[in-house]
Tab-separated table of C-alpha atoms in Angstrom:
chain	number	residue	atom	x	y	z
A	88	MET	CA	-14.483	14.474	39.937
A	89	ARG	CA	-12.068	13.754	36.713
A	90	PHE	CA	-13.951	10.589	35.279
A	91	GLN	CA	-11.870	7.548	35.413
A	92	PRO	CA	-12.318	4.274	33.283
A	93	THR	CA	-13.608	1.329	34.600
A	94	ASP	CA	-11.513	-1.155	33.073
A	95	PRO	CA	-8.335	-1.287	34.832
A	96	ARG	CA	-6.357	-1.745	31.507
A	97	LEU	CA	-7.625	1.684	30.167
A	98	ILE	CA	-6.394	3.533	33.541
A	99	GLU	CA	-3.309	2.232	32.642
A	100	VAL	CA	-3.205	3.254	29.291
A	101	GLN	CA	-4.887	6.736	30.555
A	102	GLU	CA	-1.639	6.802	32.738
A	103	LYS	CA	0.755	6.541	30.281
A	104	LEU	CA	-0.884	9.076	28.238
A	105	GLU	CA	-0.776	11.341	30.518
A	106	ALA	CA	2.383	10.916	31.159
A	107	GLY	CA	3.203	11.788	27.394
A	108	GLU	CA	4.253	8.305	27.115
A	109	ARG	CA	3.644	6.234	23.254
A	110	LEU	CA	1.258	3.844	23.529
A	111	ASP	CA	2.215	0.222	22.127
A	112	ALA	CA	0.734	-3.355	20.409
A	113	SER	CA	-0.741	-4.503	23.467
A	114	ASP	CA	-2.179	-1.172	24.554
A	115	GLY	CA	-3.869	-1.370	21.058
A	116	VAL	CA	-5.242	-4.656	21.934
A	117	ALA	CA	-6.555	-3.645	25.008
A	118	LEU	CA	-8.249	-1.018	23.852
A	119	PHE	CA	-9.470	-2.932	21.104
A	120	ARG	CA	-10.728	-4.880	23.497
A	121	THR	CA	-12.336	-3.414	26.676
A	122	LYS	CA	-15.726	-3.616	27.485
A	123	ASP	CA	-15.343	0.018	28.538
A	124	LEU	CA	-16.696	2.080	25.482
A	125	LEU	CA	-17.462	5.359	27.154
A	126	GLY	CA	-13.711	5.153	29.607
A	127	LEU	CA	-12.331	4.598	26.044
A	128	GLY	CA	-14.157	7.377	24.255
A	129	VAL	CA	-13.262	9.752	27.300
A	130	SER	CA	-9.717	8.807	26.545
A	131	ALA	CA	-9.947	9.351	22.963
A	132	HIS	CA	-11.696	12.793	23.005
A	133	ARG	CA	-9.403	14.130	25.386
A	134	VAL	CA	-6.745	13.614	22.562
A	135	ARG	CA	-9.038	14.868	20.208
A	136	LEU	CA	-9.910	18.252	21.880
A	137	SER	CA	-5.591	18.576	22.844
A	138	LYS	CA	-5.229	18.524	18.807
A	139	ASN	CA	-8.493	20.148	17.389
A	140	GLU	CA	-9.930	21.400	19.930
A	141	ARG	CA	-13.896	21.447	19.319
A	142	ARG	CA	-13.912	21.703	15.637
A	143	ALA	CA	-15.227	19.528	13.372
A	144	TYR	CA	-14.464	19.793	9.985
A	145	PHE	CA	-15.946	18.435	6.313
A	146	ILE	CA	-15.629	19.578	2.776
A	147	TYR	CA	-17.511	20.225	-0.424
A	148	ASN	CA	-16.292	17.725	-2.662
A	149	GLN	CA	-17.253	15.291	-5.501
A	150	HIS	CA	-16.362	12.003	-6.124
A	151	LEU	CA	-15.655	11.034	-9.026
A	152	ASN	CA	-14.964	6.692	-10.256
A	153	TYR	CA	-13.586	6.850	-13.521
A	154	THR	CA	-13.663	2.591	-14.171
A	155	ASN	CA	-15.344	-0.618	-12.529
A	156	VAL	CA	-13.030	-2.472	-14.387
A	157	CYS	CA	-10.229	-3.863	-12.388
A	158	LYS	CA	-7.959	-6.886	-12.417
A	159	ASN	CA	-8.151	-7.708	-8.995
A	160	LEU	CA	-11.887	-8.166	-8.084
A	161	CYS	CA	-11.252	-8.969	-4.458
A	162	ARG	CA	-13.282	-11.059	-2.716
A	163	PHE	CA	-14.933	-7.866	-0.345
A	164	CYS	CA	-15.601	-5.742	-3.276
A	165	ALA	CA	-18.674	-5.275	-4.614
A	166	PHE	CA	-17.716	-2.590	-7.304
A	167	GLY	CA	-15.647	-4.352	-9.248
A	168	ARG	CA	-16.085	-5.938	-12.750
A	169	ARG	CA	-14.935	-7.488	-15.332
A	170	GLN	CA	-14.339	-6.103	-18.763
A	171	ASP	CA	-17.027	-7.889	-20.312
A	172	ALA	CA	-18.955	-8.263	-17.443
A	173	ALA	CA	-22.740	-6.355	-17.392
A	174	GLY	CA	-22.243	-3.026	-15.841
A	175	ALA	CA	-18.655	-2.946	-16.372
A	176	TYR	CA	-17.425	0.947	-17.652
A	177	THR	CA	-14.920	3.488	-18.342
A	178	LEU	CA	-15.263	6.782	-18.252
A	179	SER	CA	-13.834	8.757	-21.840
A	180	LEU	CA	-12.073	11.851	-21.016
A	181	ASP	CA	-15.183	13.585	-22.647
A	182	GLN	CA	-17.321	12.280	-20.209
A	183	VAL	CA	-15.456	12.698	-17.157
A	184	GLU	CA	-15.374	16.353	-18.003
A	185	GLU	CA	-19.561	16.260	-18.643
A	186	ALA	CA	-19.439	14.902	-14.865
A	187	LEU	CA	-17.540	17.845	-13.623
A	188	ARG	CA	-19.056	20.380	-15.770
A	189	SER	CA	-22.769	19.365	-15.063
A	190	ARG	CA	-21.650	20.496	-11.036
A	191	GLN	CA	-19.217	23.749	-12.254
A	192	GLU	CA	-21.960	26.192	-10.467
A	193	GLU	CA	-21.092	24.349	-7.381
A	194	PRO	CA	-18.428	25.779	-4.829
A	195	ILE	CA	-16.120	21.831	-4.816
A	196	ARG	CA	-13.157	22.388	-3.407
A	197	GLU	CA	-11.925	18.583	-3.868
A	198	ILE	CA	-12.162	16.092	-6.440
A	199	HIS	CA	-11.662	12.437	-5.051
A	200	ILE	CA	-10.987	10.274	-8.033
A	201	VAL	CA	-10.667	6.319	-7.719
A	202	GLY	CA	-11.173	2.861	-9.702
A	203	GLY	CA	-10.454	-0.366	-10.024
A	204	VAL	CA	-7.202	-1.274	-11.422
A	205	ASN	CA	-8.424	-1.685	-15.284
A	206	PRO	CA	-5.824	-3.440	-17.638
A	207	ASP	CA	-6.972	-2.524	-20.194
A	208	ILE	CA	-6.399	1.531	-19.789
A	209	PRO	CA	-3.904	3.085	-21.645
A	210	PRO	CA	-0.886	4.543	-18.951
A	211	GLU	CA	-1.335	7.957	-20.510
A	212	TYR	CA	-4.885	8.052	-19.609
A	213	TYR	CA	-4.519	8.383	-16.382
A	214	PHE	CA	-1.838	11.857	-16.439
A	215	ASP	CA	-4.402	12.485	-18.947
A	216	LEU	CA	-6.838	11.865	-16.815
A	217	VAL	CA	-5.533	14.536	-13.928
A	218	LYS	CA	-4.457	16.834	-16.485
A	219	LYS	CA	-8.238	17.082	-17.708
A	220	VAL	CA	-9.702	17.450	-13.814
A	221	LYS	CA	-7.240	20.572	-13.309
A	222	GLU	CA	-7.968	21.942	-16.037
A	223	VAL	CA	-12.119	21.839	-15.818
A	224	ARG	CA	-11.762	22.707	-11.924
A	225	PRO	CA	-8.610	24.551	-11.702
A	226	GLU	CA	-9.943	25.478	-8.091
A	227	ALA	CA	-10.278	22.501	-6.741
A	228	THR	CA	-7.723	20.086	-5.079
A	229	VAL	CA	-7.008	17.193	-7.545
A	230	LYS	CA	-7.052	13.775	-5.066
A	231	ALA	CA	-6.738	10.922	-7.297
A	232	TYR	CA	-5.717	7.465	-7.246
A	233	SER	CA	-4.720	4.728	-4.609
A	234	ALA	CA	-1.582	3.397	-3.536
A	235	VAL	CA	-2.867	0.716	-6.058
A	236	GLU	CA	-3.742	2.446	-8.660
A	237	VAL	CA	-0.267	4.061	-8.429
A	238	HIS	CA	1.408	1.462	-8.397
A	239	HIS	CA	-0.363	0.063	-11.795
A	240	ILE	CA	0.875	3.044	-13.464
A	241	ALA	CA	4.176	2.746	-12.883
A	242	GLN	CA	4.323	-0.986	-13.845
A	243	ILE	CA	2.563	-0.886	-17.013
A	244	SER	CA	4.137	3.286	-17.782
A	245	GLY	CA	7.586	1.441	-16.988
A	246	MET	CA	8.474	4.320	-14.778
A	247	SER	CA	10.101	4.220	-11.624
A	248	LEU	CA	7.584	5.126	-8.585
A	249	ALA	CA	9.360	8.146	-8.149
A	250	ASP	CA	8.771	9.536	-11.833
A	251	THR	CA	5.870	8.536	-12.096
A	252	LEU	CA	5.028	10.450	-9.144
A	253	LYS	CA	6.470	13.407	-10.425
A	254	ARG	CA	4.664	12.886	-13.699
A	255	LEU	CA	1.079	12.784	-12.260
A	256	LYS	CA	2.396	16.160	-9.866
A	257	ALA	CA	3.371	17.736	-13.422
A	258	ASN	CA	-0.381	17.170	-14.493
A	259	GLY	CA	-2.061	18.422	-11.101
A	260	LEU	CA	-2.315	15.699	-8.898
A	261	GLU	CA	-2.112	17.482	-5.584
A	262	MET	CA	-3.434	14.868	-3.374
A	263	MET	CA	-4.040	10.785	-2.860
A	264	PRO	CA	-6.561	9.037	-1.091
A	265	GLY	CA	-5.576	5.881	1.134
A	266	GLY	CA	-7.652	3.517	0.110
A	267	GLY	CA	-6.138	-0.100	-0.953
A	268	ALA	CA	-4.628	-0.989	2.260
A	269	GLU	CA	-7.127	-3.168	3.790
A	270	VAL	CA	-5.617	-4.585	6.706
A	271	PHE	CA	-1.539	-5.380	6.196
A	272	ALA	CA	-1.235	-8.635	7.286
A	273	PRO	CA	-0.297	-11.228	4.251
A	274	ARG	CA	-2.970	-13.719	5.874
A	275	ILE	CA	-5.693	-11.379	4.926
A	276	ARG	CA	-3.944	-10.759	1.690
A	277	ARG	CA	-3.643	-14.553	0.851
A	278	GLU	CA	-7.661	-14.991	1.890
A	279	LEU	CA	-9.478	-11.534	0.084
A	280	TYR	CA	-6.833	-10.024	-2.530
A	281	PRO	CA	-4.568	-12.094	-3.437
A	282	SER	CA	-3.805	-10.117	-6.818
A	283	LYS	CA	-3.404	-6.781	-4.639
A	284	ILE	CA	-0.856	-5.442	-3.663
A	285	GLY	CA	0.315	-6.131	-0.368
A	286	ALA	CA	1.749	-3.697	2.742
A	287	GLU	CA	5.167	-3.499	1.534
A	288	ASP	CA	4.053	-2.117	-1.728
A	289	TRP	CA	1.610	0.322	-0.245
A	290	LEU	CA	4.104	1.643	1.897
A	291	GLU	CA	6.410	2.464	-0.496
A	292	VAL	CA	4.063	3.741	-2.739
A	293	MET	CA	2.675	6.313	0.063
A	294	ARG	CA	6.517	6.809	1.121
A	295	GLN	CA	7.478	7.666	-2.367
A	296	ALA	CA	4.283	10.345	-2.393
A	297	HIS	CA	5.101	11.894	1.136
A	298	LEU	CA	8.934	12.047	-0.431
A	299	ALA	CA	7.178	13.965	-3.854
A	300	GLY	CA	5.365	16.061	-0.996
A	301	ILE	CA	1.928	15.002	-2.344
A	302	ARG	CA	0.156	14.522	0.944
A	303	THR	CA	-2.799	11.334	1.661
A	304	ASN	CA	-5.135	9.699	3.842
A	305	ALA	CA	-4.512	6.171	4.815
A	306	THR	CA	-7.210	3.643	5.241
A	307	MET	CA	-8.032	0.684	7.589
A	308	LEU	CA	-11.063	-1.929	5.969
A	309	TYR	CA	-12.252	-3.131	9.267
A	310	GLY	CA	-15.074	-6.100	10.237
A	311	HIS	CA	-14.788	-8.688	8.314
A	312	ILE	CA	-12.314	-11.975	8.766
A	313	GLU	CA	-8.870	-9.575	10.659
A	314	THR	CA	-8.169	-10.245	14.161
A	315	VAL	CA	-7.235	-7.208	17.304
A	316	GLU	CA	-3.619	-8.278	17.255
A	317	GLU	CA	-3.916	-7.417	12.810
A	318	ARG	CA	-5.783	-4.263	13.621
A	319	VAL	CA	-3.225	-2.753	15.313
A	320	ASP	CA	-0.930	-3.966	13.488
A	321	HIS	CA	-1.926	-2.108	10.976
A	322	LEU	CA	-2.524	0.983	12.206
A	323	LEU	CA	1.217	0.895	14.413
A	324	ARG	CA	2.961	0.553	10.684
A	325	LEU	CA	0.741	3.248	9.677
A	326	ARG	CA	2.165	5.290	12.590
A	327	ARG	CA	5.789	4.083	11.715
A	328	LEU	CA	5.740	5.266	8.082
A	329	GLN	CA	4.100	8.894	9.455
A	330	ASP	CA	7.008	8.684	11.759
A	331	GLU	CA	9.642	8.045	9.016
A	332	VAL	CA	8.184	10.461	6.243
A	333	PRO	CA	5.466	12.260	7.548
A	334	GLY	CA	2.415	12.994	5.136
A	335	PHE	CA	-0.245	11.324	6.252
A	336	LEU	CA	-2.976	14.460	7.395
A	337	ALA	CA	-6.176	11.861	7.839
A	338	LEU	CA	-6.595	7.875	9.215
A	339	VAL	CA	-10.204	6.728	7.174
A	340	PRO	CA	-11.369	4.089	9.156
A	341	LEU	CA	-13.509	2.110	6.399
A	342	ALA	CA	-16.190	-0.051	8.175
A	343	PHE	CA	-17.244	-3.238	5.515
A	344	HIS	CA	-20.158	-3.448	4.095
A	345	SER	CA	-20.613	-7.422	2.990
A	346	ALA	CA	-23.899	-7.107	0.372
A	347	ASN	CA	-23.146	-8.304	-2.719
A	348	THR	CA	-19.653	-9.237	-2.145
A	349	GLY	CA	-17.818	-12.744	-1.293
A	350	LEU	CA	-18.141	-11.987	2.151
A	351	ALA	CA	-22.118	-11.190	2.287
A	352	HIS	CA	-22.567	-13.763	5.149
A	353	LEU	CA	-20.625	-11.385	7.612
A	354	PRO	CA	-22.879	-9.461	9.448
A	355	PRO	CA	-22.106	-5.232	9.744
A	356	THR	CA	-20.323	-4.036	11.734
A	357	SER	CA	-21.514	-3.030	15.308
A	358	GLY	CA	-22.020	0.468	16.655
A	359	TYR	CA	-20.080	-0.675	19.575
A	360	ASP	CA	-17.004	-1.823	17.126
A	361	ASP	CA	-17.356	1.411	15.353
A	362	LEU	CA	-17.444	3.418	18.155
A	363	LYS	CA	-13.922	1.261	19.643
A	364	THR	CA	-12.458	0.921	16.226
A	365	VAL	CA	-12.319	5.227	16.004
A	366	ALA	CA	-11.445	6.109	19.525
A	367	ALA	CA	-8.581	3.211	19.233
A	368	SER	CA	-7.331	5.024	16.209
A	369	ARG	CA	-6.914	7.656	17.634
A	370	LEU	CA	-5.077	7.217	20.519
A	371	LEU	CA	-2.787	5.014	18.704
A	372	LEU	CA	-2.244	6.833	15.651
A	373	ASP	CA	-0.656	10.093	18.127
A	374	ASN	CA	0.979	11.468	15.002
A	375	PHE	CA	-1.657	11.479	12.943
A	376	PRO	CA	-3.412	14.967	12.560
A	377	HIS	CA	-6.872	14.134	12.083
A	378	ILE	CA	-9.400	10.732	12.128
A	379	LYS	CA	-11.996	10.826	9.674
A	380	ALA	CA	-15.784	9.604	10.672
A	381	TYR	CA	-16.529	8.434	6.840
A	382	TRP	CA	-20.285	8.814	6.838
A	383	VAL	CA	-20.929	7.312	3.524
A	384	MET	CA	-20.004	3.693	6.036
A	385	LEU	CA	-20.814	4.864	9.354
A	386	GLY	CA	-24.265	6.509	8.579
A	387	LEU	CA	-24.798	10.239	9.292
A	388	LYS	CA	-26.013	9.159	12.601
A	389	GLN	CA	-23.383	7.106	13.988
A	390	ALA	CA	-20.607	9.333	12.153
A	391	GLN	CA	-21.992	12.098	14.902
A	392	VAL	CA	-21.860	10.430	17.600
A	393	ALA	CA	-18.040	9.465	16.380
A	394	LEU	CA	-17.383	13.489	16.647
A	395	SER	CA	-17.250	12.622	20.840
A	396	PHE	CA	-14.927	9.462	20.137
A	397	GLY	CA	-11.827	10.620	18.278
A	398	ALA	CA	-12.984	11.858	14.791
A	399	ASP	CA	-12.369	14.722	13.967
A	400	ASP	CA	-13.969	15.289	10.497
A	401	LEU	CA	-16.972	13.805	8.624
A	402	ASP	CA	-15.400	13.826	4.941
A	403	GLY	CA	-17.711	15.937	2.606
A	404	THR	CA	-20.750	15.946	0.582
A	405	ILE	CA	-19.800	13.540	-1.675
A	406	VAL	CA	-23.095	14.464	-4.362
A	407	GLU	CA	-22.062	10.441	-5.632
A	408	GLU	CA	-20.562	7.619	-3.976
A	409	ARG	CA	-20.424	4.401	-5.972
A	410	ILE	CA	-18.160	1.872	-4.639
A	411	THR	CA	-19.681	1.227	-0.778
A	412	HIS	CA	-22.807	1.756	-1.936
A	413	THR	CA	-22.321	-1.080	-4.369
A	414	ALA	CA	-21.650	-3.623	-1.004
A	415	GLY	CA	-25.276	-2.181	0.020
A	416	ALA	CA	-24.287	1.147	2.104
A	417	GLU	CA	-27.427	2.821	3.726
A	418	SER	CA	-26.501	6.096	3.077
A	419	PRO	CA	-26.951	9.296	1.148
A	420	LYS	CA	-25.082	9.065	-1.759
A	421	GLY	CA	-24.337	12.781	-1.179
A	422	VAL	CA	-25.744	15.285	1.350
A	423	SER	CA	-25.460	19.203	1.733
A	424	ARG	CA	-23.023	21.265	3.505
A	425	SER	CA	-25.550	22.355	5.416
A	426	LEU	CA	-26.710	19.118	7.078
A	427	LEU	CA	-23.636	18.027	7.612
A	428	ARG	CA	-23.013	21.535	9.216
A	429	GLY	CA	-26.407	20.755	11.031
A	430	LEU	CA	-24.683	17.359	12.549
A	431	ILE	CA	-22.141	19.066	14.051
A	432	GLU	CA	-23.621	21.831	15.834
A	433	GLU	CA	-25.793	19.670	17.431
A	434	ALA	CA	-23.076	17.196	18.815
A	435	GLY	CA	-21.289	20.559	20.783
A	436	PHE	CA	-18.646	21.292	18.000
A	437	GLU	CA	-18.060	23.793	15.722
A	438	PRO	CA	-17.907	23.174	11.703
A	439	VAL	CA	-15.201	24.315	9.376
A	440	GLU	CA	-15.726	23.850	5.588
A	441	ARG	CA	-11.970	22.970	4.890
A	442	ASP	CA	-9.991	22.866	1.772
A	443	ALA	CA	-8.064	19.315	1.124
A	444	PHE	CA	-5.353	20.316	3.265
A	445	TYR	CA	-7.611	20.930	6.195
A	446	GLU	CA	-7.249	25.085	5.520
A	447	PRO	CA	-11.045	27.130	6.997
A	448	VAL	CA	-12.542	27.973	3.522
A	449	GLU	CA	-13.066	31.830	3.707
A	450	LEU	CA	-15.838	33.479	1.854
A	451	ARG	CA	-14.726	37.230	0.571
A	452	ASP	CA	-15.803	39.014	3.895
A	453	GLY	CA	-13.971	36.642	5.825
A	454	ALA	CA	-16.530	34.587	7.898
A	455	HIS	CA	-16.518	30.917	7.221
A	456	ALA	CA	-18.014	29.181	4.654
A	457	VAL	CA	-21.812	28.482	5.453
A	458	GLY	CA	-24.908	26.724	3.542
């Protein structure tokens, strides 16, 4: 007997999916409001299997946070600092090179670069940083700058978004992370990040990136003051842009961590909400190839379970992550490939070490990379 959800509304959603119909906003709200977590998970898992079978991806990557100085100082952020604040820093290009060369013997496939919006950094720094990283690690994909940072670079350089992205790409930029989207609702922006670019600007940067042939991720920061309806609207706006100009590789649902932020009174997200968000994202974003269970924010155990609730990627080794850990994340700052592989296998999936574009990493003998 085939498993059936207990929630009548989920049964309706399942029937739409089986008929090949696209879910709408009311369906999305039903997904987030259901109490039938198992039924939701089964539906999302079916879609996950249809797109990626039993593969579960991970990558050997390194995070580089080049500055924590930021003019925006969003209420939900524990990472950003004023220039004169204790702990404020900006890495020189020599320091960037040193950080990369300190791990040069490791088979790192992706350098993930994000930072604050530092008003004192000249525009040439951003272009030179990408160039420097590509020179030091030519075999690794340079995944650099959120849409917020690219928008800032265009403003201070006096260039259009298209020309800014073209120059960054010429210097070695190959992909962009999905940070800075938060939740698109104007109400959220007014209350939590009034100095940061809004939804239209974020989406326009990503539109121009996709037109330039730069693949990107997308994010949604959930578990603060947003409503279920605002979550659904956010996801559907991402889906519409993907319809218009395909280029998103993955959605990364980001569970909010409140410690050391202006929202420290808020409790952490529940495991129930984390899994519902992963599953609902998988069902609504029918045109996204991948949904990521970002273990840095979910924790390793919850990320492992999320593989059965629609996620097909655990992200990577990270090496050292600062942004979420500044906000109180209790997950490790980095993990080994063998640990990620073991988590995936224990959950009943096939571990696949990938590059930044979800192509399997192969050894010289043709076997998948291990270790």
